[in-house]
mmCIF file of C-alpha atoms and ligand atoms in Angstrom:
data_model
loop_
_atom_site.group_PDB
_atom_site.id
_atom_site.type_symbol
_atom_site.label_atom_id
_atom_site.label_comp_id
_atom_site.label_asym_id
_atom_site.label_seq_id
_atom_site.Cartn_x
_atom_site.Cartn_y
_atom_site.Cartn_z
ATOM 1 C CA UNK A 28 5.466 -5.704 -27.736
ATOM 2 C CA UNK A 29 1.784 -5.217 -28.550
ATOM 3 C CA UNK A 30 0.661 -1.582 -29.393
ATOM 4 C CA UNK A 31 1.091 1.534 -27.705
ATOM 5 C CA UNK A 32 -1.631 3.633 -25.604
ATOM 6 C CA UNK A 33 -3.100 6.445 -27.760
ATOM 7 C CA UNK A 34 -2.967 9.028 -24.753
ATOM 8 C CA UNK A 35 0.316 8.470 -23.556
ATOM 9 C CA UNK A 36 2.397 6.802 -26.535
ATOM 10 C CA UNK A 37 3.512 4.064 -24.235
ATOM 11 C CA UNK A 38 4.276 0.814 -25.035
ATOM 12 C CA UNK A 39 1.533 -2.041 -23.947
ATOM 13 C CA UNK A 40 2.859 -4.064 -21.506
ATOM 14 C CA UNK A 41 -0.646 -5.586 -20.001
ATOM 15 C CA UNK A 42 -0.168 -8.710 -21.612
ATOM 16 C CA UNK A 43 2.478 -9.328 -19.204
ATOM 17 C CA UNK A 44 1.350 -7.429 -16.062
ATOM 18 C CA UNK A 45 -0.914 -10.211 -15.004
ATOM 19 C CA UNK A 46 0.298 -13.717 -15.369
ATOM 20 C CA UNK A 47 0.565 -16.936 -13.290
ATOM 21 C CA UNK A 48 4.311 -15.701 -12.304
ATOM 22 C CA UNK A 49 6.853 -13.334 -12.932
ATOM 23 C CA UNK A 50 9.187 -14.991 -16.086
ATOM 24 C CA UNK A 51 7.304 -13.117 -18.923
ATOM 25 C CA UNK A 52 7.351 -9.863 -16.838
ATOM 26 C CA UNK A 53 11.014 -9.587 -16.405
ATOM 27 C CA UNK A 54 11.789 -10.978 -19.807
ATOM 28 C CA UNK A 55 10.059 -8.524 -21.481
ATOM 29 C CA UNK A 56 11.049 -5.647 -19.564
ATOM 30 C CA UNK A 57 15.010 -6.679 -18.888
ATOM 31 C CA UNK A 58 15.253 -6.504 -22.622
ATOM 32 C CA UNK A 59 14.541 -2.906 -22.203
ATOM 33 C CA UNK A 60 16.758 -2.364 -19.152
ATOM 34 C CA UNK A 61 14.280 -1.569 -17.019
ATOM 35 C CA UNK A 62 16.249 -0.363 -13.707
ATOM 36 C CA UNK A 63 13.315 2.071 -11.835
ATOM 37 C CA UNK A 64 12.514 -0.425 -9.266
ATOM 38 C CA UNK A 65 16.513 -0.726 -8.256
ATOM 39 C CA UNK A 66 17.070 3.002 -8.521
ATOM 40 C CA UNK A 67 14.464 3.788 -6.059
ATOM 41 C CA UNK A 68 15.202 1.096 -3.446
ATOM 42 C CA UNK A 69 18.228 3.629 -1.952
ATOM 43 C CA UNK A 70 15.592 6.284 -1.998
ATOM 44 C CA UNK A 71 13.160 4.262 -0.133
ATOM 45 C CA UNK A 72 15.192 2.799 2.369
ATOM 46 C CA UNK A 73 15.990 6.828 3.180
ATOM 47 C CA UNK A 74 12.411 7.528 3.548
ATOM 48 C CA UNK A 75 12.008 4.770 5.797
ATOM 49 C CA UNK A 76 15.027 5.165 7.900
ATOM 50 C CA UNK A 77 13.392 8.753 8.623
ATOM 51 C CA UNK A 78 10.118 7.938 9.081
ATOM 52 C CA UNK A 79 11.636 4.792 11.771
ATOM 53 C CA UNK A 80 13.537 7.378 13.342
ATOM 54 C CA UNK A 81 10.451 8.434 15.203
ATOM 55 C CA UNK A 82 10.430 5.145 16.704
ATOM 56 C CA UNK A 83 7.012 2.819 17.821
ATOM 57 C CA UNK A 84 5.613 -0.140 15.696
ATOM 58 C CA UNK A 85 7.580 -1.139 12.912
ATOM 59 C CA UNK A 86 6.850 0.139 9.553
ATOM 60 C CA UNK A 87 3.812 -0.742 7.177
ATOM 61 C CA UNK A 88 4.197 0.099 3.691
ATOM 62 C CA UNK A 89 1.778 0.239 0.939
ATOM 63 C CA UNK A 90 3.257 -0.413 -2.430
ATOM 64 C CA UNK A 91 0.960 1.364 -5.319
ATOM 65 C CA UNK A 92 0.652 -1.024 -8.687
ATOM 66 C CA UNK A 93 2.787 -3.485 -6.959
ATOM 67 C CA UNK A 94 2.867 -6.089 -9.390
ATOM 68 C CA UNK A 95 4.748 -9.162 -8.891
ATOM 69 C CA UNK A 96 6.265 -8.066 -5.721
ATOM 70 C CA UNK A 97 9.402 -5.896 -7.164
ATOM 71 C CA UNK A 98 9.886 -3.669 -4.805
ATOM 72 C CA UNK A 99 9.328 -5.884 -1.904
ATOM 73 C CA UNK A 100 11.776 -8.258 -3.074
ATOM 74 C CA UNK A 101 14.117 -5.320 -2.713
ATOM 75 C CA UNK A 102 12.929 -4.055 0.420
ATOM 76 C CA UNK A 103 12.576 -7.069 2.468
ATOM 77 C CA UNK A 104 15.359 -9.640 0.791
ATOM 78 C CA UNK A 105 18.341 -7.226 0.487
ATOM 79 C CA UNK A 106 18.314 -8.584 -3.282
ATOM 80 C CA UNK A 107 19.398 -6.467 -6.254
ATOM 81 C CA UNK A 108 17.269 -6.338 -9.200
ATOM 82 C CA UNK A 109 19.830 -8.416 -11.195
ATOM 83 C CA UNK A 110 19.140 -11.046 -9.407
ATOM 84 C CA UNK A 111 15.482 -11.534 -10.398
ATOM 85 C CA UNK A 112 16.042 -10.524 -13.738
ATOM 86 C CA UNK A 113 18.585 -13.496 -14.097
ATOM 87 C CA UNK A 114 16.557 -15.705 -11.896
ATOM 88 C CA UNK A 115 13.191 -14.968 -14.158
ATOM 89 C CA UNK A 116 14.683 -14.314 -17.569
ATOM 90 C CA UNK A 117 17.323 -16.854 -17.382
ATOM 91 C CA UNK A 118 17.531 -20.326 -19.282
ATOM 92 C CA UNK A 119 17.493 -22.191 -15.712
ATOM 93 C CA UNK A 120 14.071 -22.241 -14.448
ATOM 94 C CA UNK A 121 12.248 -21.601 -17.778
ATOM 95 C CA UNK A 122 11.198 -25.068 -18.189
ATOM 96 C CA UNK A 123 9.298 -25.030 -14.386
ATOM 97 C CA UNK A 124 5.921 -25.110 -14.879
ATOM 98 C CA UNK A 125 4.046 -21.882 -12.397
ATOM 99 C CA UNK A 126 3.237 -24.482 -9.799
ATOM 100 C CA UNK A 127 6.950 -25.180 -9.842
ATOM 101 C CA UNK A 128 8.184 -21.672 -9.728
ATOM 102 C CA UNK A 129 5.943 -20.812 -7.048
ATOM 103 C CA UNK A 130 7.696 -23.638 -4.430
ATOM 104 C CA UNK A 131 10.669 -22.384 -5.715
ATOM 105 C CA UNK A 132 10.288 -18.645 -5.267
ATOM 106 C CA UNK A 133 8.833 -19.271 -1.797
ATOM 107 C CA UNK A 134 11.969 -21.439 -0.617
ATOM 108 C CA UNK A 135 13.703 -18.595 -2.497
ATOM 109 C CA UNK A 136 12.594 -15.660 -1.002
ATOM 110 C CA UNK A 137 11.739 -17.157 3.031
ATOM 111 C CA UNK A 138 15.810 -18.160 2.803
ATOM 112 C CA UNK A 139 16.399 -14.277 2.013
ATOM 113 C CA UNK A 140 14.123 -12.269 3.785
ATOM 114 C CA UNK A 141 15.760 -10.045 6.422
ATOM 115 C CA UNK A 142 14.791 -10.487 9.629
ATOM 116 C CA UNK A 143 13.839 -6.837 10.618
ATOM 117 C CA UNK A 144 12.145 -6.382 7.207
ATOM 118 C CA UNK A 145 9.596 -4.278 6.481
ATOM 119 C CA UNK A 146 6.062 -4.707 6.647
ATOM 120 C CA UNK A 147 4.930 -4.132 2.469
ATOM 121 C CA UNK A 148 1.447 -4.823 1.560
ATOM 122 C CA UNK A 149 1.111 -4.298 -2.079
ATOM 123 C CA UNK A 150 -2.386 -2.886 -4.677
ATOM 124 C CA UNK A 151 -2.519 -3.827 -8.074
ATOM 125 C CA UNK A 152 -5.369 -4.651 -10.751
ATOM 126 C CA UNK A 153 -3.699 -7.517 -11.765
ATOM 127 C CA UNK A 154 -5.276 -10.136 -9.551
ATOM 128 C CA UNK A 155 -2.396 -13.133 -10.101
ATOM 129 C CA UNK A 156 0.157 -11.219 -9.440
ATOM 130 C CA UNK A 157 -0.554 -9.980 -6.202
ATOM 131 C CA UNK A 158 -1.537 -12.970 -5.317
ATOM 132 C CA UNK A 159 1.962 -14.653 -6.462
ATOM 133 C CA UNK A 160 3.439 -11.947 -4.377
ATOM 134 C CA UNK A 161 1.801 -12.450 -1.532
ATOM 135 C CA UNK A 162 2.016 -16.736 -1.694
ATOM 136 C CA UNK A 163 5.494 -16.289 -1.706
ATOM 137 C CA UNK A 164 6.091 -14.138 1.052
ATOM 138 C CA UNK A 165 6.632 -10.832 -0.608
ATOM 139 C CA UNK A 166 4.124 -9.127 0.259
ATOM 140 C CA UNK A 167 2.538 -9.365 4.078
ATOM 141 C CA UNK A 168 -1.027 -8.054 2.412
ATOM 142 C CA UNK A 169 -2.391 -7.465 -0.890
ATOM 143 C CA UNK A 170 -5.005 -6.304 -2.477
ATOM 144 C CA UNK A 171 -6.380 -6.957 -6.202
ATOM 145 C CA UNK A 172 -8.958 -3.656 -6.520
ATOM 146 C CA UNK A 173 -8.672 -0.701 -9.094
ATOM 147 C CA UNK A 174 -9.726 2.739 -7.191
ATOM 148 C CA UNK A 175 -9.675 4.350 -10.513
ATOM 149 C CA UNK A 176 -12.927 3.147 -10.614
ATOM 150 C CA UNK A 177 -14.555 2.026 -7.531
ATOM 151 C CA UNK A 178 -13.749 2.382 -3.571
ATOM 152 C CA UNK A 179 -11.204 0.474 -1.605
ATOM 153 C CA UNK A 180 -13.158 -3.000 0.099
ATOM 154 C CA UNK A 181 -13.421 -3.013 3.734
ATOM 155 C CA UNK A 182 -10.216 -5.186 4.082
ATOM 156 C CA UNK A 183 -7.884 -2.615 1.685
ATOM 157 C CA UNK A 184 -9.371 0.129 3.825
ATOM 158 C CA UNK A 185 -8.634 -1.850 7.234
ATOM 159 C CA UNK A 186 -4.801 -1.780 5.810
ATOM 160 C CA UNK A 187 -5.501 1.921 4.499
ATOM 161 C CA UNK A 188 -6.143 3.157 8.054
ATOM 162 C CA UNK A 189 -2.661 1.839 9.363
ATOM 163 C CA UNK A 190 -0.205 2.316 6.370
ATOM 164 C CA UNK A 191 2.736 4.881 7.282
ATOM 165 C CA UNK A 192 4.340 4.972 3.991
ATOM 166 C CA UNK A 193 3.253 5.236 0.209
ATOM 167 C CA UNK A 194 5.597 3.916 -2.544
ATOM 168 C CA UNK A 195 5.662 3.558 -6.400
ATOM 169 C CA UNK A 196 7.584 2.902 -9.314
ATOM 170 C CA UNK A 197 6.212 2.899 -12.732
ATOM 171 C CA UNK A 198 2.095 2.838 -11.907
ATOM 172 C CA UNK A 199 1.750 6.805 -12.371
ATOM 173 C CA UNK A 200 0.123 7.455 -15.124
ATOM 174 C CA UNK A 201 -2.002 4.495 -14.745
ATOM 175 C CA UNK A 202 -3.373 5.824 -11.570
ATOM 176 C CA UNK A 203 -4.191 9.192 -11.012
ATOM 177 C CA UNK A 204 -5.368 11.695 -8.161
ATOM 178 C CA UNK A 205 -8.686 9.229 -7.910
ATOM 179 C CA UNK A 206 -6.757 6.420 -6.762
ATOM 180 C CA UNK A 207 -3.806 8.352 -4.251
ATOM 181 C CA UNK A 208 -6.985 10.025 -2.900
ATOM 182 C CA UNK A 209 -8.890 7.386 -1.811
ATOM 183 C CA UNK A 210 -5.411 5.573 -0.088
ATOM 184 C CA UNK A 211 -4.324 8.219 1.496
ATOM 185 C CA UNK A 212 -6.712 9.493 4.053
ATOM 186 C CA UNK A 213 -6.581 11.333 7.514
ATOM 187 C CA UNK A 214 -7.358 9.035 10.294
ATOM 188 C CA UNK A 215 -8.069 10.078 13.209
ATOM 189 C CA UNK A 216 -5.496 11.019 15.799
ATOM 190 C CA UNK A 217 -2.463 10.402 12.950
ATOM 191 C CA UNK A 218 -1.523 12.311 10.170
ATOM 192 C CA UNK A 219 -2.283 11.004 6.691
ATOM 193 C CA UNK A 220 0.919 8.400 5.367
ATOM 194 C CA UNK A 221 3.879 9.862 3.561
ATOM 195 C CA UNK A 222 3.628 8.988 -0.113
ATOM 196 C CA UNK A 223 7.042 8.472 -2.053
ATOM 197 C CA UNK A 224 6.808 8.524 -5.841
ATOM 198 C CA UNK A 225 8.633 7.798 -8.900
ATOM 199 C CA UNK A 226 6.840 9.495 -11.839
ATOM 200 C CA UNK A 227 7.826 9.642 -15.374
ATOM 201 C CA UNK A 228 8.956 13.275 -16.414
ATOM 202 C CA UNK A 229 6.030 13.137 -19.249
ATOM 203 C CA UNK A 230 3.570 12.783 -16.699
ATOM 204 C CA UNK A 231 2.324 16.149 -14.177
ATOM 205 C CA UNK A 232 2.265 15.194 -10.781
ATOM 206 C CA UNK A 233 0.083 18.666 -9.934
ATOM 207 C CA UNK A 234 -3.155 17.116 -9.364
ATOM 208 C CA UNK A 235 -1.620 14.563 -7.379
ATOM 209 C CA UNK A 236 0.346 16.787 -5.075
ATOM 210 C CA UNK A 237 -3.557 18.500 -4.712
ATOM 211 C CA UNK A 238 -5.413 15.983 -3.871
ATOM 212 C CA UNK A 239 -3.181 15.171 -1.108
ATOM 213 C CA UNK A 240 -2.782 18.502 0.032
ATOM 214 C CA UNK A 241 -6.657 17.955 1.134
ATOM 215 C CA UNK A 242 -5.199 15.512 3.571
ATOM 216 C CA UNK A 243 -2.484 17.936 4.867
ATOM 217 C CA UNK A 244 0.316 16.251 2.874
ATOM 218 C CA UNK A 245 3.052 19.058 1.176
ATOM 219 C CA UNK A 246 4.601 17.856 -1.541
ATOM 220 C CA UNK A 247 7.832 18.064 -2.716
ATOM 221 C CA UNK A 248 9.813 17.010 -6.023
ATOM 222 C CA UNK A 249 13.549 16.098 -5.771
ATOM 223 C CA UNK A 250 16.081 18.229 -7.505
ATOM 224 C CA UNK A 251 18.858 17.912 -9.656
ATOM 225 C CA UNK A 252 18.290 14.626 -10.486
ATOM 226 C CA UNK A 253 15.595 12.602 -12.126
ATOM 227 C CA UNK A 254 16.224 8.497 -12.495
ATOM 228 C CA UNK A 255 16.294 6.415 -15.490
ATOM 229 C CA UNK A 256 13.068 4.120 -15.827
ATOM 230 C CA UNK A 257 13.687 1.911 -19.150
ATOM 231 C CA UNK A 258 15.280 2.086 -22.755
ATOM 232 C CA UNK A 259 12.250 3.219 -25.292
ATOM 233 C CA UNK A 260 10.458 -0.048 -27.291
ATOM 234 C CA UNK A 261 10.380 1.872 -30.092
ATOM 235 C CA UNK A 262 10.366 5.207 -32.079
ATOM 236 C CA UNK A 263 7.470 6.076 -31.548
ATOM 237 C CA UNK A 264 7.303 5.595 -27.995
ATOM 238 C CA UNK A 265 10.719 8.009 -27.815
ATOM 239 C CA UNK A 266 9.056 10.526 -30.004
ATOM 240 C CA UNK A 267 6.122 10.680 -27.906
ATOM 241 C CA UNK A 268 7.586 11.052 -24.748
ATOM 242 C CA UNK A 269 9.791 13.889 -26.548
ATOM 243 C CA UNK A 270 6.838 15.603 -27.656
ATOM 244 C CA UNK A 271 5.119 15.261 -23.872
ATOM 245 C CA UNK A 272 7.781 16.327 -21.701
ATOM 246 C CA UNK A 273 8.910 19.388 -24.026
ATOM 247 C CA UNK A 274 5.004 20.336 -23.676
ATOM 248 C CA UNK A 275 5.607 20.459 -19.966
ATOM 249 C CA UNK A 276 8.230 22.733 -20.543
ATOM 250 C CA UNK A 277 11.295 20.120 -19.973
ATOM 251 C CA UNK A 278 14.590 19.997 -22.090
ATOM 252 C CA UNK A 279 14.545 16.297 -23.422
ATOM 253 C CA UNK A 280 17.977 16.724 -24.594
ATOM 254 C CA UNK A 281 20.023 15.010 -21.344
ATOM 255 C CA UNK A 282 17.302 12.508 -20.555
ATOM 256 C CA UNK A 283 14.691 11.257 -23.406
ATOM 257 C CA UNK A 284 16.684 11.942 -26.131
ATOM 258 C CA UNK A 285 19.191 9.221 -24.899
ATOM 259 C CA UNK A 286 16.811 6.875 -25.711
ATOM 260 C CA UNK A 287 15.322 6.268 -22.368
ATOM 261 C CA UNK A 288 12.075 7.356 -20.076
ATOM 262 C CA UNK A 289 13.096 8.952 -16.988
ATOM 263 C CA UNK A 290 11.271 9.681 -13.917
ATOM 264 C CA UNK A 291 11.683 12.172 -11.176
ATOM 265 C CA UNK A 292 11.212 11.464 -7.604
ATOM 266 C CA UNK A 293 8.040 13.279 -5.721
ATOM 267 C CA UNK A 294 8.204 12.939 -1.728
ATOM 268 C CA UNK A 295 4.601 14.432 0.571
ATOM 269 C CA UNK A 296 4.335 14.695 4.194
ATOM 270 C CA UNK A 297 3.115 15.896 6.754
ATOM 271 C CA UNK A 298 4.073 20.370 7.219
ATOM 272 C CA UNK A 299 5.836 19.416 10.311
ATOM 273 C CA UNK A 300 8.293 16.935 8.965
ATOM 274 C CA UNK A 301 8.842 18.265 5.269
ATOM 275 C CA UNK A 302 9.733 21.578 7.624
ATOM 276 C CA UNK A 303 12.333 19.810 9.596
ATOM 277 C CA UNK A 304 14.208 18.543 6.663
ATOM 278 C CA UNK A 305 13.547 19.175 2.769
ATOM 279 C CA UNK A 306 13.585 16.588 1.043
ATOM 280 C CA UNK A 307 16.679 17.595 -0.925
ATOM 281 C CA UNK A 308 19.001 17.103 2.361
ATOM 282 C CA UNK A 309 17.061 14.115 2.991
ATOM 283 C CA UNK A 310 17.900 12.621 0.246
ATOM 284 C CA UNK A 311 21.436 14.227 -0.450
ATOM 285 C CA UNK A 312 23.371 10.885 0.159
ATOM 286 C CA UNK A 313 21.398 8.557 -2.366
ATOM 287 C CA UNK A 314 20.546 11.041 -5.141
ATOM 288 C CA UNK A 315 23.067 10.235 -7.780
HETATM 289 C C1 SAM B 404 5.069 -0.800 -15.216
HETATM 290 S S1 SAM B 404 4.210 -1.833 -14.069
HETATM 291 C C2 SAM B 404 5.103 -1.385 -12.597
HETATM 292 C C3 SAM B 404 5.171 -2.522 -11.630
HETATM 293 C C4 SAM B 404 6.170 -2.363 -10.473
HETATM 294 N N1 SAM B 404 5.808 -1.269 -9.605
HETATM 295 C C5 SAM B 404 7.563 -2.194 -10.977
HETATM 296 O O1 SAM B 404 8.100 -1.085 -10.898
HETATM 297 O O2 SAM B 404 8.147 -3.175 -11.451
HETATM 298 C C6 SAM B 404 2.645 -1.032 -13.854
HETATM 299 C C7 SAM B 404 1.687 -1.764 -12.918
HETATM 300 O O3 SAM B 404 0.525 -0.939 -12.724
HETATM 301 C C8 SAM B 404 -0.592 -1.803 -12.573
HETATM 302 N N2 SAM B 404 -1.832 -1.031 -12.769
HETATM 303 C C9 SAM B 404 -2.350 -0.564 -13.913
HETATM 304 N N3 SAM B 404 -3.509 0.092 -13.679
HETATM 305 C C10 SAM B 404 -3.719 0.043 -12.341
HETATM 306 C C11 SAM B 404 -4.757 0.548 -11.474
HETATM 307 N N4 SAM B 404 -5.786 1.222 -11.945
HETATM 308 N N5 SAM B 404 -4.638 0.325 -10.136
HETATM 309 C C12 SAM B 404 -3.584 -0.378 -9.649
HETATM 310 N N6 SAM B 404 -2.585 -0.891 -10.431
HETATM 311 C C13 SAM B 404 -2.657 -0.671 -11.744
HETATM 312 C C14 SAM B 404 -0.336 -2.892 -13.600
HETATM 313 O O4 SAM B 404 -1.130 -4.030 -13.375
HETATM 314 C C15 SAM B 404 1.162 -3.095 -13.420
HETATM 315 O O5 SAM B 404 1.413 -4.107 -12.471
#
């Protein structure tokens, strides 16, 4: 582990968010249990299930700070997160060189993927690992662009146009109302995609849940039940995220103070269909 961020008391993970392939990724992070990506793959599949259940083309899905393909290897293999932590952290394939892991990973995942699976296209900053992602079959799209600071390319906004479905794990935070406002848009004669989230309880998801208003998306949060993200790295990263989520008014002492980050689960959509069903009952069979 390599510093923390001053704003949010975070560990510093970049070091690890963009290499040639996954193996430093998930042994760095399985040695803090991190589980978010597994925990919301129930909660997806819901969201999906619903949104299929108004029939026509199959489902696109956009996957916000993507990474190496996590949640797509979830999504659209059937495969447990287990299973890539003890297929990337494990002693068997540490000696492959990337070139190697890459023609194994893509016999590896074109064996498992399901054959109604998802469409995922996947955005990240980190160029390599989208692109592993995406050279292994993961993802069907992705994009390398950071709309924190600019505006999507012509290609990310071709995709942005057809997306139905928003998802991420563990990227709020890093992006912000700049970037979920320039992917979700209105387009015209469809409503704007649904966008399902997984935010850490330190962070506010207000000016989030605003922007996309402008695009006629209500917002939701999940209740009763917020879903463990990782173990801490170290004191100070527990003590911070103490300190932030009693500022926002939440009681640490069943979540944080057991020594791991939590996140609660944000779902926005269109009036019509958060009317029809709140996201509660939606989501009544896979909330622990
Ligand atoms: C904790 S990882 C989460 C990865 C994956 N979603 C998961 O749950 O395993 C955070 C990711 O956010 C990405 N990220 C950071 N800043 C970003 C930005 N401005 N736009 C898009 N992705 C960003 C990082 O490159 C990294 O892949």
């Amino acid at each position: 582990m390599s510093g923390s961020d001053a704003e949010t008391g975070k560990a510093d993970f970049s070091h690890i968010y963009d290499r040639p392939d996954p193996r430093d990724y998930f042994r760095t992070l399985s040695r803090y249990d991190y589980e978010i990506p597994q925990r919301a793959q129930p909660v997806f599949e819901t969201i999906f299930s619903a949104l299929q259940a108004d029939g026509g083309e199959p489902l696109r899905a956009l996957d916000l700070c993507c990474s190496y393909g996590v949640n797509a290897a979830l999504l659209r293999c059937g495969l447990h997160l287990d299973d890539l932590v003890k297929r990337y952290a494990g002693p068997e394939l540490a000696d492959l060189s990337a070139d190697e892991m890459y023609m194994a990973d893509k016999d590896y995942y074109a064996d498992r993927v399901l054959p109604d699976a998802v469409h995922v296209s996947g955005l990240d900053v980190a160029a390599n690992a989208v692109a592993y992602a995406c050279r292994v079959g993961l993802l069907d799209n992705g994009w390398a662009e950071n709309l924190e600071d600019g505006k999507p390319s012509t290609e990310l906004a071709r995709e942005l146009d057809l997306v139905d479905v928003v998802i991420t794990t563990g990227g709020i935070g890093y992006i912000t109302e700049r970037t979920l406002g320039q992917v979700v848009r209105t387009r015209p004669g469809r409503p704007a995609p649904w966008v399902a989230a997984f935010v850490l309880r330190q962070f506010s998801y207000e000016a989030i849940s605003a922007e996309l208003a402008q695009h006629g998306l209500v917002t939701e949060q999940l209740h009763g039940v917020s879903f463990p993200q990782r173990r801490f790295a170290s004191d100070s990263e527990r003590d911070a995220a103490m300190r932030a989520v009693s500022e926002r008014g939440l009681d640490p002492s069943e979540h944080e103070e057991t020594g791991r980050y939590y996140a609660d689960f944000y779902l926005s959509r269109p009036r019509d269909a958060a009317a029809r069903e709140p996201v509660d009952s939606l989501l009544a069979a896979v909330a622990p």
